[in-house]
PDB file of C-alpha atoms in Angstrom:
ATOM      1  CA  UNK A   1     101.926  93.662  96.761  1.00  0.00           C
ATOM      2  CA  UNK A   2     103.578  96.182  97.557  1.00  0.00           C
ATOM      3  CA  UNK A   3     101.658  99.115  99.697  1.00  0.00           C
ATOM      4  CA  UNK A   4     102.211 102.763 100.100  1.00  0.00           C
ATOM      5  CA  UNK A   5     100.904 105.658 102.485  1.00  0.00           C
ATOM      6  CA  UNK A   6      97.870 106.925 102.494  1.00  0.00           C
ATOM      7  CA  UNK A   7      98.211 109.717 105.512  1.00  0.00           C
ATOM      8  CA  UNK A   8      99.012 107.082 108.863  1.00  0.00           C
ATOM      9  CA  UNK A   9      98.161 103.989 107.287  1.00  0.00           C
ATOM     10  CA  UNK A  10      99.430 101.756 104.054  1.00  0.00           C
ATOM     11  CA  UNK A  11      97.051 100.481 101.001  1.00  0.00           C
ATOM     12  CA  UNK A  12      97.633  98.635  98.647  1.00  0.00           C
ATOM     13  CA  UNK A  13      99.240 100.232  95.591  1.00  0.00           C
ATOM     14  CA  UNK A  14      97.365  98.526  93.587  1.00  0.00           C
ATOM     15  CA  UNK A  15      93.423  99.427  94.238  1.00  0.00           C
ATOM     16  CA  UNK A  16      89.983  98.519  92.956  1.00  0.00           C
ATOM     17  CA  UNK A  17      87.515  99.697  91.088  1.00  0.00           C
ATOM     18  CA  UNK A  18      83.937  99.226  91.440  1.00  0.00           C
ATOM     19  CA  UNK A  19      81.508 100.798  88.938  1.00  0.00           C
ATOM     20  CA  UNK A  20      81.376  97.741  87.578  1.00  0.00           C
ATOM     21  CA  UNK A  21      79.786  95.662  90.277  1.00  0.00           C
ATOM     22  CA  UNK A  22      77.278  98.204  90.075  1.00  0.00           C
ATOM     23  CA  UNK A  23      75.293  96.661  87.420  1.00  0.00           C
ATOM     24  CA  UNK A  24      74.730  99.580  85.460  1.00  0.00           C
ATOM     25  CA  UNK A  25      78.137 101.059  83.188  1.00  0.00           C
ATOM     26  CA  UNK A  26      79.593  98.641  82.677  1.00  0.00           C
ATOM     27  CA  UNK A  27      76.835  95.054  81.678  1.00  0.00           C
ATOM     28  CA  UNK A  28      75.590  93.264  84.415  1.00  0.00           C
ATOM     29  CA  UNK A  29      77.636  91.524  86.841  1.00  0.00           C
ATOM     30  CA  UNK A  30      76.515  88.627  89.580  1.00  0.00           C
ATOM     31  CA  UNK A  31      76.324  88.495  92.908  1.00  0.00           C
ATOM     32  CA  UNK A  32      78.720  85.464  93.177  1.00  0.00           C
ATOM     33  CA  UNK A  33      80.887  87.136  90.214  1.00  0.00           C
ATOM     34  CA  UNK A  34      80.809  90.104  92.212  1.00  0.00           C
ATOM     35  CA  UNK A  35      81.786  88.419  95.326  1.00  0.00           C
ATOM     36  CA  UNK A  36      84.610  85.966  93.278  1.00  0.00           C
ATOM     37  CA  UNK A  37      86.392  89.804  92.059  1.00  0.00           C
ATOM     38  CA  UNK A  38      86.518  90.916  95.564  1.00  0.00           C
ATOM     39  CA  UNK A  39      87.619  87.451  97.370  1.00  0.00           C
ATOM     40  CA  UNK A  40      90.750  86.955  94.343  1.00  0.00           C
ATOM     41  CA  UNK A  41      91.732  91.036  95.388  1.00  0.00           C
ATOM     42  CA  UNK A  42      91.728  90.219  98.572  1.00  0.00           C
ATOM     43  CA  UNK A  43      93.268  86.909  98.776  1.00  0.00           C
ATOM     44  CA  UNK A  44      96.552  88.669  96.193  1.00  0.00           C
ATOM     45  CA  UNK A  45      96.747  91.987  99.671  1.00  0.00           C
ATOM     46  CA  UNK A  46      94.706  94.449  98.167  1.00  0.00           C
ATOM     47  CA  UNK A  47      93.211  96.394 100.831  1.00  0.00           C
ATOM     48  CA  UNK A  48      92.195  99.906  99.114  1.00  0.00           C
ATOM     49  CA  UNK A  49      88.376 100.164  97.711  1.00  0.00           C
ATOM     50  CA  UNK A  50      86.617 102.321  95.228  1.00  0.00           C
ATOM     51  CA  UNK A  51      83.011 102.763  95.234  1.00  0.00           C
ATOM     52  CA  UNK A  52      80.392 105.945  94.545  1.00  0.00           C
ATOM     53  CA  UNK A  53      76.130 105.816  95.765  1.00  0.00           C
ATOM     54  CA  UNK A  54      75.248 106.360  92.220  1.00  0.00           C
ATOM     55  CA  UNK A  55      77.423 102.670  91.376  1.00  0.00           C
ATOM     56  CA  UNK A  56      73.856 101.254  90.685  1.00  0.00           C
ATOM     57  CA  UNK A  57      72.281 103.163  92.816  1.00  0.00           C
ATOM     58  CA  UNK A  58      73.936 101.624  96.067  1.00  0.00           C
ATOM     59  CA  UNK A  59      74.312  97.638  93.952  1.00  0.00           C
ATOM     60  CA  UNK A  60      78.244  97.999  94.140  1.00  0.00           C
ATOM     61  CA  UNK A  61      77.775  99.821  97.527  1.00  0.00           C
ATOM     62  CA  UNK A  62      76.155  96.958  99.213  1.00  0.00           C
ATOM     63  CA  UNK A  63      78.016  94.006  97.624  1.00  0.00           C
ATOM     64  CA  UNK A  64      80.835  95.306  99.525  1.00  0.00           C
ATOM     65  CA  UNK A  65      79.631  95.697 103.052  1.00  0.00           C
ATOM     66  CA  UNK A  66      78.064  92.099 102.258  1.00  0.00           C
ATOM     67  CA  UNK A  67      81.530  91.139 101.624  1.00  0.00           C
ATOM     68  CA  UNK A  68      82.714  92.898 104.610  1.00  0.00           C
ATOM     69  CA  UNK A  69      80.916  90.786 106.837  1.00  0.00           C
ATOM     70  CA  UNK A  70      82.823  87.410 105.488  1.00  0.00           C
ATOM     71  CA  UNK A  71      86.119  88.881 105.669  1.00  0.00           C
ATOM     72  CA  UNK A  72      88.515  89.318 108.661  1.00  0.00           C
ATOM     73  CA  UNK A  73      91.147  91.289 106.963  1.00  0.00           C
ATOM     74  CA  UNK A  74      91.374  95.467 107.345  1.00  0.00           C
ATOM     75  CA  UNK A  75      90.537  96.359 104.272  1.00  0.00           C
ATOM     76  CA  UNK A  76      89.922 100.328 103.120  1.00  0.00           C
ATOM     77  CA  UNK A  77      86.780 101.564 100.972  1.00  0.00           C
ATOM     78  CA  UNK A  78      86.124 104.809  99.521  1.00  0.00           C
ATOM     79  CA  UNK A  79      83.180 106.588  98.223  1.00  0.00           C
ATOM     80  CA  UNK A  80      81.464 108.854  96.760  1.00  0.00           C
ATOM     81  CA  UNK A  81      78.715 111.286  96.745  1.00  0.00           C
ATOM     82  CA  UNK A  82      77.470 114.328  94.213  1.00  0.00           C
ATOM     83  CA  UNK A  83      75.235 112.330  91.661  1.00  0.00           C
ATOM     84  CA  UNK A  84      72.288 111.027  92.851  1.00  0.00           C
ATOM     85  CA  UNK A  85      69.609 113.128  91.147  1.00  0.00           C
ATOM     86  CA  UNK A  86      66.738 110.500  93.154  1.00  0.00           C
ATOM     87  CA  UNK A  87      63.956 112.223  95.084  1.00  0.00           C
ATOM     88  CA  UNK A  88      64.035 115.637  93.795  1.00  0.00           C
ATOM     89  CA  UNK A  89      67.816 115.762  95.022  1.00  0.00           C
ATOM     90  CA  UNK A  90      70.215 116.116  92.098  1.00  0.00           C
ATOM     91  CA  UNK A  91      72.331 119.843  90.590  1.00  0.00           C
ATOM     92  CA  UNK A  92      72.859 121.965  93.054  1.00  0.00           C
ATOM     93  CA  UNK A  93      70.216 120.624  96.041  1.00  0.00           C
ATOM     94  CA  UNK A  94      72.982 117.692  96.500  1.00  0.00           C
ATOM     95  CA  UNK A  95      75.057 119.921  98.345  1.00  0.00           C
ATOM     96  CA  UNK A  96      73.522 120.996 100.966  1.00  0.00           C
ATOM     97  CA  UNK A  97      74.722 119.757 104.520  1.00  0.00           C
ATOM     98  CA  UNK A  98      71.039 118.080 105.272  1.00  0.00           C
ATOM     99  CA  UNK A  99      71.701 116.718 101.244  1.00  0.00           C
ATOM    100  CA  UNK A 100      75.101 115.621 101.863  1.00  0.00           C
ATOM    101  CA  UNK A 101      74.632 114.404 105.113  1.00  0.00           C
ATOM    102  CA  UNK A 102      71.999 112.103 103.624  1.00  0.00           C
ATOM    103  CA  UNK A 103      73.796 110.776 101.184  1.00  0.00           C
ATOM    104  CA  UNK A 104      76.604 109.759 103.692  1.00  0.00           C
ATOM    105  CA  UNK A 105      74.112 108.204 106.123  1.00  0.00           C
ATOM    106  CA  UNK A 106      73.255 106.049 102.719  1.00  0.00           C
ATOM    107  CA  UNK A 107      75.582 104.849 101.759  1.00  0.00           C
ATOM    108  CA  UNK A 108      76.270 103.888 105.792  1.00  0.00           C
ATOM    109  CA  UNK A 109      73.913 101.889 105.448  1.00  0.00           C
ATOM    110  CA  UNK A 110      74.757 100.317 102.166  1.00  0.00           C
ATOM    111  CA  UNK A 111      78.204  99.711 103.234  1.00  0.00           C
ATOM    112  CA  UNK A 112      77.146  98.770 106.586  1.00  0.00           C
ATOM    113  CA  UNK A 113      80.168 100.470 109.291  1.00  0.00           C
ATOM    114  CA  UNK A 114      79.576 102.916 111.419  1.00  0.00           C
ATOM    115  CA  UNK A 115      82.362 105.797 109.342  1.00  0.00           C
ATOM    116  CA  UNK A 116      83.233 106.131 106.331  1.00  0.00           C
ATOM    117  CA  UNK A 117      87.069 105.309 105.359  1.00  0.00           C
ATOM    118  CA  UNK A 118      86.798 108.683 102.551  1.00  0.00           C
ATOM    119  CA  UNK A 119      84.141 110.303 101.257  1.00  0.00           C
ATOM    120  CA  UNK A 120      84.905 111.717  97.598  1.00  0.00           C
ATOM    121  CA  UNK A 121      82.983 114.732  96.159  1.00  0.00           C
ATOM    122  CA  UNK A 122      82.551 113.005  92.618  1.00  0.00           C
ATOM    123  CA  UNK A 123      83.188 115.437  90.166  1.00  0.00           C
ATOM    124  CA  UNK A 124      80.662 118.007  90.831  1.00  0.00           C
ATOM    125  CA  UNK A 125      80.825 121.084  89.068  1.00  0.00           C
ATOM    126  CA  UNK A 126      83.952 123.615  89.305  1.00  0.00           C
ATOM    127  CA  UNK A 127      81.202 126.453  91.195  1.00  0.00           C
ATOM    128  CA  UNK A 128      80.199 124.271  94.092  1.00  0.00           C
ATOM    129  CA  UNK A 129      84.532 123.654  94.472  1.00  0.00           C
ATOM    130  CA  UNK A 130      84.820 127.479  94.340  1.00  0.00           C
ATOM    131  CA  UNK A 131      82.323 128.531  96.773  1.00  0.00           C
ATOM    132  CA  UNK A 132      84.535 125.898  99.607  1.00  0.00           C
ATOM    133  CA  UNK A 133      80.436 125.087 101.552  1.00  0.00           C
ATOM    134  CA  UNK A 134      80.589 121.769 100.254  1.00  0.00           C
ATOM    135  CA  UNK A 135      85.195 120.856 102.384  1.00  0.00           C
ATOM    136  CA  UNK A 136      82.849 122.808 105.282  1.00  0.00           C
ATOM    137  CA  UNK A 137      80.471 120.473 105.095  1.00  0.00           C
ATOM    138  CA  UNK A 138      82.477 117.412 104.840  1.00  0.00           C
ATOM    139  CA  UNK A 139      84.646 119.223 108.052  1.00  0.00           C
ATOM    140  CA  UNK A 140      81.385 119.420 109.642  1.00  0.00           C
ATOM    141  CA  UNK A 141      81.092 115.321 108.795  1.00  0.00           C
ATOM    142  CA  UNK A 142      83.879 114.130 110.138  1.00  0.00           C
ATOM    143  CA  UNK A 143      84.118 116.724 113.543  1.00  0.00           C
ATOM    144  CA  UNK A 144      80.292 114.500 113.177  1.00  0.00           C
ATOM    145  CA  UNK A 145      82.699 110.859 112.634  1.00  0.00           C
ATOM    146  CA  UNK A 146      80.323 109.536 109.797  1.00  0.00           C
ATOM    147  CA  UNK A 147      82.760 110.532 107.487  1.00  0.00           C
ATOM    148  CA  UNK A 148      87.517 109.933 108.686  1.00  0.00           C
ATOM    149  CA  UNK A 149      88.566 110.813 105.624  1.00  0.00           C
ATOM    150  CA  UNK A 150      87.558 113.385 102.847  1.00  0.00           C
ATOM    151  CA  UNK A 151      88.662 113.514  99.434  1.00  0.00           C
ATOM    152  CA  UNK A 152      87.014 114.926  95.633  1.00  0.00           C
ATOM    153  CA  UNK A 153      87.370 113.298  92.856  1.00  0.00           C
ATOM    154  CA  UNK A 154      88.392 115.619  89.901  1.00  0.00           C
ATOM    155  CA  UNK A 155      88.539 116.029  86.032  1.00  0.00           C
ATOM    156  CA  UNK A 156      90.089 119.243  85.797  1.00  0.00           C
ATOM    157  CA  UNK A 157      93.923 120.264  86.800  1.00  0.00           C
ATOM    158  CA  UNK A 158      92.360 123.751  87.324  1.00  0.00           C
ATOM    159  CA  UNK A 159      90.127 121.676  89.932  1.00  0.00           C
ATOM    160  CA  UNK A 160      92.376 119.449  91.769  1.00  0.00           C
ATOM    161  CA  UNK A 161      94.478 122.779  92.232  1.00  0.00           C
ATOM    162  CA  UNK A 162      91.834 124.131  93.431  1.00  0.00           C
ATOM    163  CA  UNK A 163      91.059 121.382  96.460  1.00  0.00           C
ATOM    164  CA  UNK A 164      94.922 121.900  97.173  1.00  0.00           C
ATOM    165  CA  UNK A 165      93.965 124.882  98.609  1.00  0.00           C
ATOM    166  CA  UNK A 166      91.539 123.273 101.425  1.00  0.00           C
ATOM    167  CA  UNK A 167      92.658 122.250 105.303  1.00  0.00           C
ATOM    168  CA  UNK A 168      92.335 119.032 105.596  1.00  0.00           C
ATOM    169  CA  UNK A 169      91.991 117.867 102.000  1.00  0.00           C
ATOM    170  CA  UNK A 170      93.254 114.174 102.056  1.00  0.00           C
ATOM    171  CA  UNK A 171      93.718 112.744  98.704  1.00  0.00           C
ATOM    172  CA  UNK A 172      92.525 113.852  94.807  1.00  0.00           C
ATOM    173  CA  UNK A 173      91.400 111.401  92.855  1.00  0.00           C
ATOM    174  CA  UNK A 174      92.332 111.718  89.044  1.00  0.00           C
ATOM    175  CA  UNK A 175      92.289 110.371  85.416  1.00  0.00           C
ATOM    176  CA  UNK A 176      96.139 109.976  85.029  1.00  0.00           C
ATOM    177  CA  UNK A 177      97.579 107.034  82.910  1.00  0.00           C
ATOM    178  CA  UNK A 178      99.707 107.410  78.801  1.00  0.00           C
ATOM    179  CA  UNK A 179      97.030 109.284  77.695  1.00  0.00           C
ATOM    180  CA  UNK A 180      96.225 111.698  80.267  1.00  0.00           C
ATOM    181  CA  UNK A 181     100.316 112.131  81.738  1.00  0.00           C
ATOM    182  CA  UNK A 182     100.364 116.059  81.811  1.00  0.00           C
ATOM    183  CA  UNK A 183      98.680 115.757  85.604  1.00  0.00           C
ATOM    184  CA  UNK A 184     101.733 114.426  86.696  1.00  0.00           C
ATOM    185  CA  UNK A 185     103.895 118.775  85.624  1.00  0.00           C
ATOM    186  CA  UNK A 186     101.024 120.608  86.741  1.00  0.00           C
ATOM    187  CA  UNK A 187     100.017 119.236  90.445  1.00  0.00           C
ATOM    188  CA  UNK A 188     101.513 115.815  92.155  1.00  0.00           C
ATOM    189  CA  UNK A 189     104.715 117.802  93.722  1.00  0.00           C
ATOM    190  CA  UNK A 190     101.905 120.165  95.094  1.00  0.00           C
ATOM    191  CA  UNK A 191      99.997 117.403  96.292  1.00  0.00           C
ATOM    192  CA  UNK A 192     102.781 115.492  97.551  1.00  0.00           C
ATOM    193  CA  UNK A 193     103.711 118.483  99.763  1.00  0.00           C
ATOM    194  CA  UNK A 194     100.749 118.868 101.365  1.00  0.00           C
ATOM    195  CA  UNK A 195     100.253 114.568 101.848  1.00  0.00           C
ATOM    196  CA  UNK A 196      97.474 114.323 100.474  1.00  0.00           C
ATOM    197  CA  UNK A 197      97.071 110.815  98.469  1.00  0.00           C
ATOM    198  CA  UNK A 198      96.609 110.493  94.599  1.00  0.00           C
ATOM    199  CA  UNK A 199      94.116 107.241  93.671  1.00  0.00           C
ATOM    200  CA  UNK A 200      94.175 107.155  90.675  1.00  0.00           C
ATOM    201  CA  UNK A 201      90.634 106.487  87.847  1.00  0.00           C
ATOM    202  CA  UNK A 202      90.660 105.069  84.377  1.00  0.00           C
ATOM    203  CA  UNK A 203      94.039 103.888  84.733  1.00  0.00           C
ATOM    204  CA  UNK A 204      93.156 101.828  81.376  1.00  0.00           C
ATOM    205  CA  UNK A 205      91.405 104.682  79.246  1.00  0.00           C
ATOM    206  CA  UNK A 206      88.189 102.430  79.616  1.00  0.00           C
ATOM    207  CA  UNK A 207      90.457  98.975  77.908  1.00  0.00           C
ATOM    208  CA  UNK A 208      91.686 101.244  75.001  1.00  0.00           C
ATOM    209  CA  UNK A 209      95.483 100.865  76.766  1.00  0.00           C
ATOM    210  CA  UNK A 210      95.096  96.527  77.541  1.00  0.00           C
ATOM    211  CA  UNK A 211      95.759  95.921  74.522  1.00  0.00           C
ATOM    212  CA  UNK A 212      92.751  93.978  73.726  1.00  0.00           C
ATOM    213  CA  UNK A 213      90.663  95.944  70.948  1.00  0.00           C
ATOM    214  CA  UNK A 214      90.445  96.320  68.187  1.00  0.00           C
ATOM    215  CA  UNK A 215      88.694  99.322  65.015  1.00  0.00           C
ATOM    216  CA  UNK A 216      86.290  96.731  65.369  1.00  0.00           C
ATOM    217  CA  UNK A 217      85.052  95.896  68.787  1.00  0.00           C
ATOM    218  CA  UNK A 218      81.930  96.443  70.376  1.00  0.00           C
ATOM    219  CA  UNK A 219      80.251  96.950  74.052  1.00  0.00           C
ATOM    220  CA  UNK A 220      77.274  96.485  75.289  1.00  0.00           C
ATOM    221  CA  UNK A 221      74.485  98.354  74.900  1.00  0.00           C
ATOM    222  CA  UNK A 222      74.261  99.499  78.394  1.00  0.00           C
ATOM    223  CA  UNK A 223      78.159  99.627  78.846  1.00  0.00           C
ATOM    224  CA  UNK A 224      79.484 103.298  78.872  1.00  0.00           C
ATOM    225  CA  UNK A 225      81.964 102.877  76.292  1.00  0.00           C
ATOM    226  CA  UNK A 226      78.880 102.413  74.215  1.00  0.00           C
ATOM    227  CA  UNK A 227      76.259 105.239  74.947  1.00  0.00           C
ATOM    228  CA  UNK A 228      78.822 107.659  76.220  1.00  0.00           C
ATOM    229  CA  UNK A 229      82.033 106.935  73.674  1.00  0.00           C
ATOM    230  CA  UNK A 230      81.827 110.925  72.066  1.00  0.00           C
ATOM    231  CA  UNK A 231      80.432 112.404  75.639  1.00  0.00           C
ATOM    232  CA  UNK A 232      76.025 111.269  75.368  1.00  0.00           C
ATOM    233  CA  UNK A 233      75.530 110.582  78.712  1.00  0.00           C
ATOM    234  CA  UNK A 234      78.268 112.815  80.551  1.00  0.00           C
ATOM    235  CA  UNK A 235      81.970 113.861  80.099  1.00  0.00           C
ATOM    236  CA  UNK A 236      83.329 112.592  77.199  1.00  0.00           C
ATOM    237  CA  UNK A 237      86.680 113.697  78.768  1.00  0.00           C
ATOM    238  CA  UNK A 238      85.778 109.964  81.227  1.00  0.00           C
ATOM    239  CA  UNK A 239      85.101 107.063  78.922  1.00  0.00           C
ATOM    240  CA  UNK A 240      89.050 106.076  76.824  1.00  0.00           C
ATOM    241  CA  UNK A 241      90.759 109.059  78.621  1.00  0.00           C
ATOM    242  CA  UNK A 242      88.714 111.859  75.991  1.00  0.00           C
ATOM    243  CA  UNK A 243      90.394 109.890  72.928  1.00  0.00           C
ATOM    244  CA  UNK A 244      87.628 108.936  69.856  1.00  0.00           C
ATOM    245  CA  UNK A 245      88.093 105.240  70.029  1.00  0.00           C
ATOM    246  CA  UNK A 246      89.140 104.355  66.882  1.00  0.00           C
ATOM    247  CA  UNK A 247      92.340 106.150  67.300  1.00  0.00           C
ATOM    248  CA  UNK A 248      92.918 104.890  70.512  1.00  0.00           C
ATOM    249  CA  UNK A 249      93.000 101.586  69.081  1.00  0.00           C
ATOM    250  CA  UNK A 250      95.809 102.464  66.980  1.00  0.00           C
ATOM    251  CA  UNK A 251      97.457 105.248  69.332  1.00  0.00           C
ATOM    252  CA  UNK A 252      97.828 101.994  71.591  1.00  0.00           C
ATOM    253  CA  UNK A 253      98.864  99.334  69.792  1.00  0.00           C
ATOM    254  CA  UNK A 254     101.482 102.436  69.275  1.00  0.00           C
ATOM    255  CA  UNK A 255     101.750 101.812  73.091  1.00  0.00           C
ATOM    256  CA  UNK A 256     102.048  98.909  73.131  1.00  0.00           C
ATOM    257  CA  UNK A 257     104.801  98.708  70.351  1.00  0.00           C
ATOM    258  CA  UNK A 258     107.191 100.688  72.840  1.00  0.00           C
ATOM    259  CA  UNK A 259     106.153  98.411  76.094  1.00  0.00           C
ATOM    260  CA  UNK A 260     109.268  95.341  76.766  1.00  0.00           C
ATOM    261  CA  UNK A 261     106.695  92.759  76.548  1.00  0.00           C
ATOM    262  CA  UNK A 262     103.149  91.686  75.231  1.00  0.00           C
ATOM    263  CA  UNK A 263     101.580  92.729  78.851  1.00  0.00           C
ATOM    264  CA  UNK A 264     100.493  95.501  77.455  1.00  0.00           C
ATOM    265  CA  UNK A 265      97.991  96.431  80.557  1.00  0.00           C
ATOM    266  CA  UNK A 266     100.536  95.867  83.153  1.00  0.00           C
ATOM    267  CA  UNK A 267     102.536  97.942  81.797  1.00  0.00           C
ATOM    268  CA  UNK A 268     100.250 100.822  81.463  1.00  0.00           C
ATOM    269  CA  UNK A 269      99.527 100.363  85.189  1.00  0.00           C
ATOM    270  CA  UNK A 270     103.217 100.690  85.493  1.00  0.00           C
ATOM    271  CA  UNK A 271     104.382 103.352  84.363  1.00  0.00           C
ATOM    272  CA  UNK A 272     101.581 105.126  86.736  1.00  0.00           C
ATOM    273  CA  UNK A 273     103.216 102.929  90.181  1.00  0.00           C
ATOM    274  CA  UNK A 274     106.857 104.251  88.133  1.00  0.00           C
ATOM    275  CA  UNK A 275     105.618 108.415  88.935  1.00  0.00           C
ATOM    276  CA  UNK A 276     106.080 108.357  93.360  1.00  0.00           C
ATOM    277  CA  UNK A 277     102.891 110.599  94.042  1.00  0.00           C
ATOM    278  CA  UNK A 278     100.735 107.828  94.135  1.00  0.00           C
ATOM    279  CA  UNK A 279      99.583 106.468  96.470  1.00  0.00           C
ATOM    280  CA  UNK A 280      97.537 104.288  94.643  1.00  0.00           C
ATOM    281  CA  UNK A 281      95.515 102.606  91.177  1.00  0.00           C
ATOM    282  CA  UNK A 282      92.548 101.331  91.018  1.00  0.00           C
ATOM    283  CA  UNK A 283      91.507  99.534  87.700  1.00  0.00           C
ATOM    284  CA  UNK A 284      88.586  97.995  87.333  1.00  0.00           C
ATOM    285  CA  UNK A 285      87.470  93.940  86.957  1.00  0.00           C
ATOM    286  CA  UNK A 286      84.964  92.348  85.462  1.00  0.00           C
ATOM    287  CA  UNK A 287      86.719  88.553  85.498  1.00  0.00           C
ATOM    288  CA  UNK A 288      89.146  87.005  88.712  1.00  0.00           C
ATOM    289  CA  UNK A 289      92.178  87.413  85.124  1.00  0.00           C
ATOM    290  CA  UNK A 290      91.627  90.872  85.018  1.00  0.00           C
ATOM    291  CA  UNK A 291      92.450  91.132  88.695  1.00  0.00           C
ATOM    292  CA  UNK A 292      95.224  88.602  88.815  1.00  0.00           C
ATOM    293  CA  UNK A 293      96.649  90.564  85.655  1.00  0.00           C
ATOM    294  CA  UNK A 294      96.119  94.512  87.717  1.00  0.00           C
ATOM    295  CA  UNK A 295      97.878  92.577  90.868  1.00  0.00           C
ATOM    296  CA  UNK A 296     100.242  91.498  89.177  1.00  0.00           C
ATOM    297  CA  UNK A 297     101.842  95.199  87.933  1.00  0.00           C
ATOM    298  CA  UNK A 298     102.923  95.591  91.715  1.00  0.00           C
ATOM    299  CA  UNK A 299     105.491  93.271  90.845  1.00  0.00           C
ATOM    300  CA  UNK A 300     107.454  93.998  88.209  1.00  0.00           C
ATOM    301  CA  UNK A 301     110.350  96.993  87.263  1.00  0.00           C
ATOM    302  CA  UNK A 302     110.116  99.970  86.766  1.00  0.00           C
ATOM    303  CA  UNK A 303     110.407 100.772  82.792  1.00  0.00           C
ATOM    304  CA  UNK A 304     113.628 102.240  81.659  1.00  0.00           C
ATOM    305  CA  UNK A 305     114.116 106.365  81.500  1.00  0.00           C
ATOM    306  CA  UNK A 306     113.853 105.824  77.899  1.00  0.00           C
ATOM    307  CA  UNK A 307     111.025 104.342  77.491  1.00  0.00           C
ATOM    308  CA  UNK A 308     109.916 107.028  79.446  1.00  0.00           C
ATOM    309  CA  UNK A 309     111.010 109.739  78.045  1.00  0.00           C
ATOM    310  CA  UNK A 310     109.571 108.318  74.488  1.00  0.00           C
ATOM    311  CA  UNK A 311     106.085 107.983  75.837  1.00  0.00           C
ATOM    312  CA  UNK A 312     105.879 110.890  76.813  1.00  0.00           C
ATOM    313  CA  UNK A 313     107.581 112.404  73.180  1.00  0.00           C
ATOM    314  CA  UNK A 314     104.440 110.517  71.773  1.00  0.00           C
ATOM    315  CA  UNK A 315     101.890 111.872  74.332  1.00  0.00           C
ATOM    316  CA  UNK A 316     102.503 115.486  73.596  1.00  0.00           C
ATOM    317  CA  UNK A 317     102.828 115.440  69.554  1.00  0.00           C
ATOM    318  CA  UNK A 318     100.386 112.967  68.823  1.00  0.00           C
ATOM    319  CA  UNK A 319      97.854 113.042  71.709  1.00  0.00           C
ATOM    320  CA  UNK A 320      97.253 115.549  73.947  1.00  0.00           C
ATOM    321  CA  UNK A 321      95.160 117.740  71.523  1.00  0.00           C
ATOM    322  CA  UNK A 322      93.185 114.689  70.852  1.00  0.00           C
ATOM    323  CA  UNK A 323      91.594 114.760  73.938  1.00  0.00           C
ATOM    324  CA  UNK A 324      88.103 115.664  74.485  1.00  0.00           C
ATOM    325  CA  UNK A 325      85.574 116.808  77.010  1.00  0.00           C
ATOM    326  CA  UNK A 326      87.604 118.639  80.237  1.00  0.00           C
ATOM    327  CA  UNK A 327      90.289 118.030  81.716  1.00  0.00           C
TER     328      UNK A 327
END
């Protein structure tokens, strides 16, 4: 495993996304299997774990909290707030200082830690970002030592550029993959200039870029790739990176043929890592084998300039105009 700078510390360039550990939107995962996934990741040198308070409404955070008690390794856990709708809250009430503090305290309890390494706004409305109040609340929570760093998970380049104007921003979490390439040209240089970490989510386009699906593939009813394939539940851009599934399968096959060998998922992650501004990539995993394959991408050599050029050309000609949702 290789590591990259997140401000003053070093984090594994392959992190672990844990939406799936909430057993709410990716099918069911037992606590035993969740611990095996976490153990495999940490034993492979991984030290950056991303979660959110709404992943199973605290289940993912709580599993990670229990796991932290079983290891002496130094791990950096990032969580998110802003999308809860319980207890009469929800948008826009989620963005008052009092409610944000309450949600931070809930994450502290679930993770059983004295302060959060990284708290992120979880794809909240752009108008809330534009008002600036949420950033003042995060600065206050940091002053109160409830959080150590704060960042924002965004859906669009416009939102990313808006956040980059905020003093104290530690990180941006973004969708960036072979199906979503243009962000590199729009704000990567500015993020590097401001020493803002880039955390890449949906790196395999909800599995499409793994190369293991075909046009007849089906997903469980409680898997968001089934119930949000066309944006029925939330931003369609978050599932399959906004590409219609059948079309995405065909494009993924074209991409696989352009890569050095059949390790499609690993090369897709390597493509992301070839961008030096990226700090860490957070693919999820429901099996130990997936963790092992993801981590192995850290050891692959960089893709050739010719392959990068070919993938960029494919994106501009055949993919960019097919992206649906907010991006």
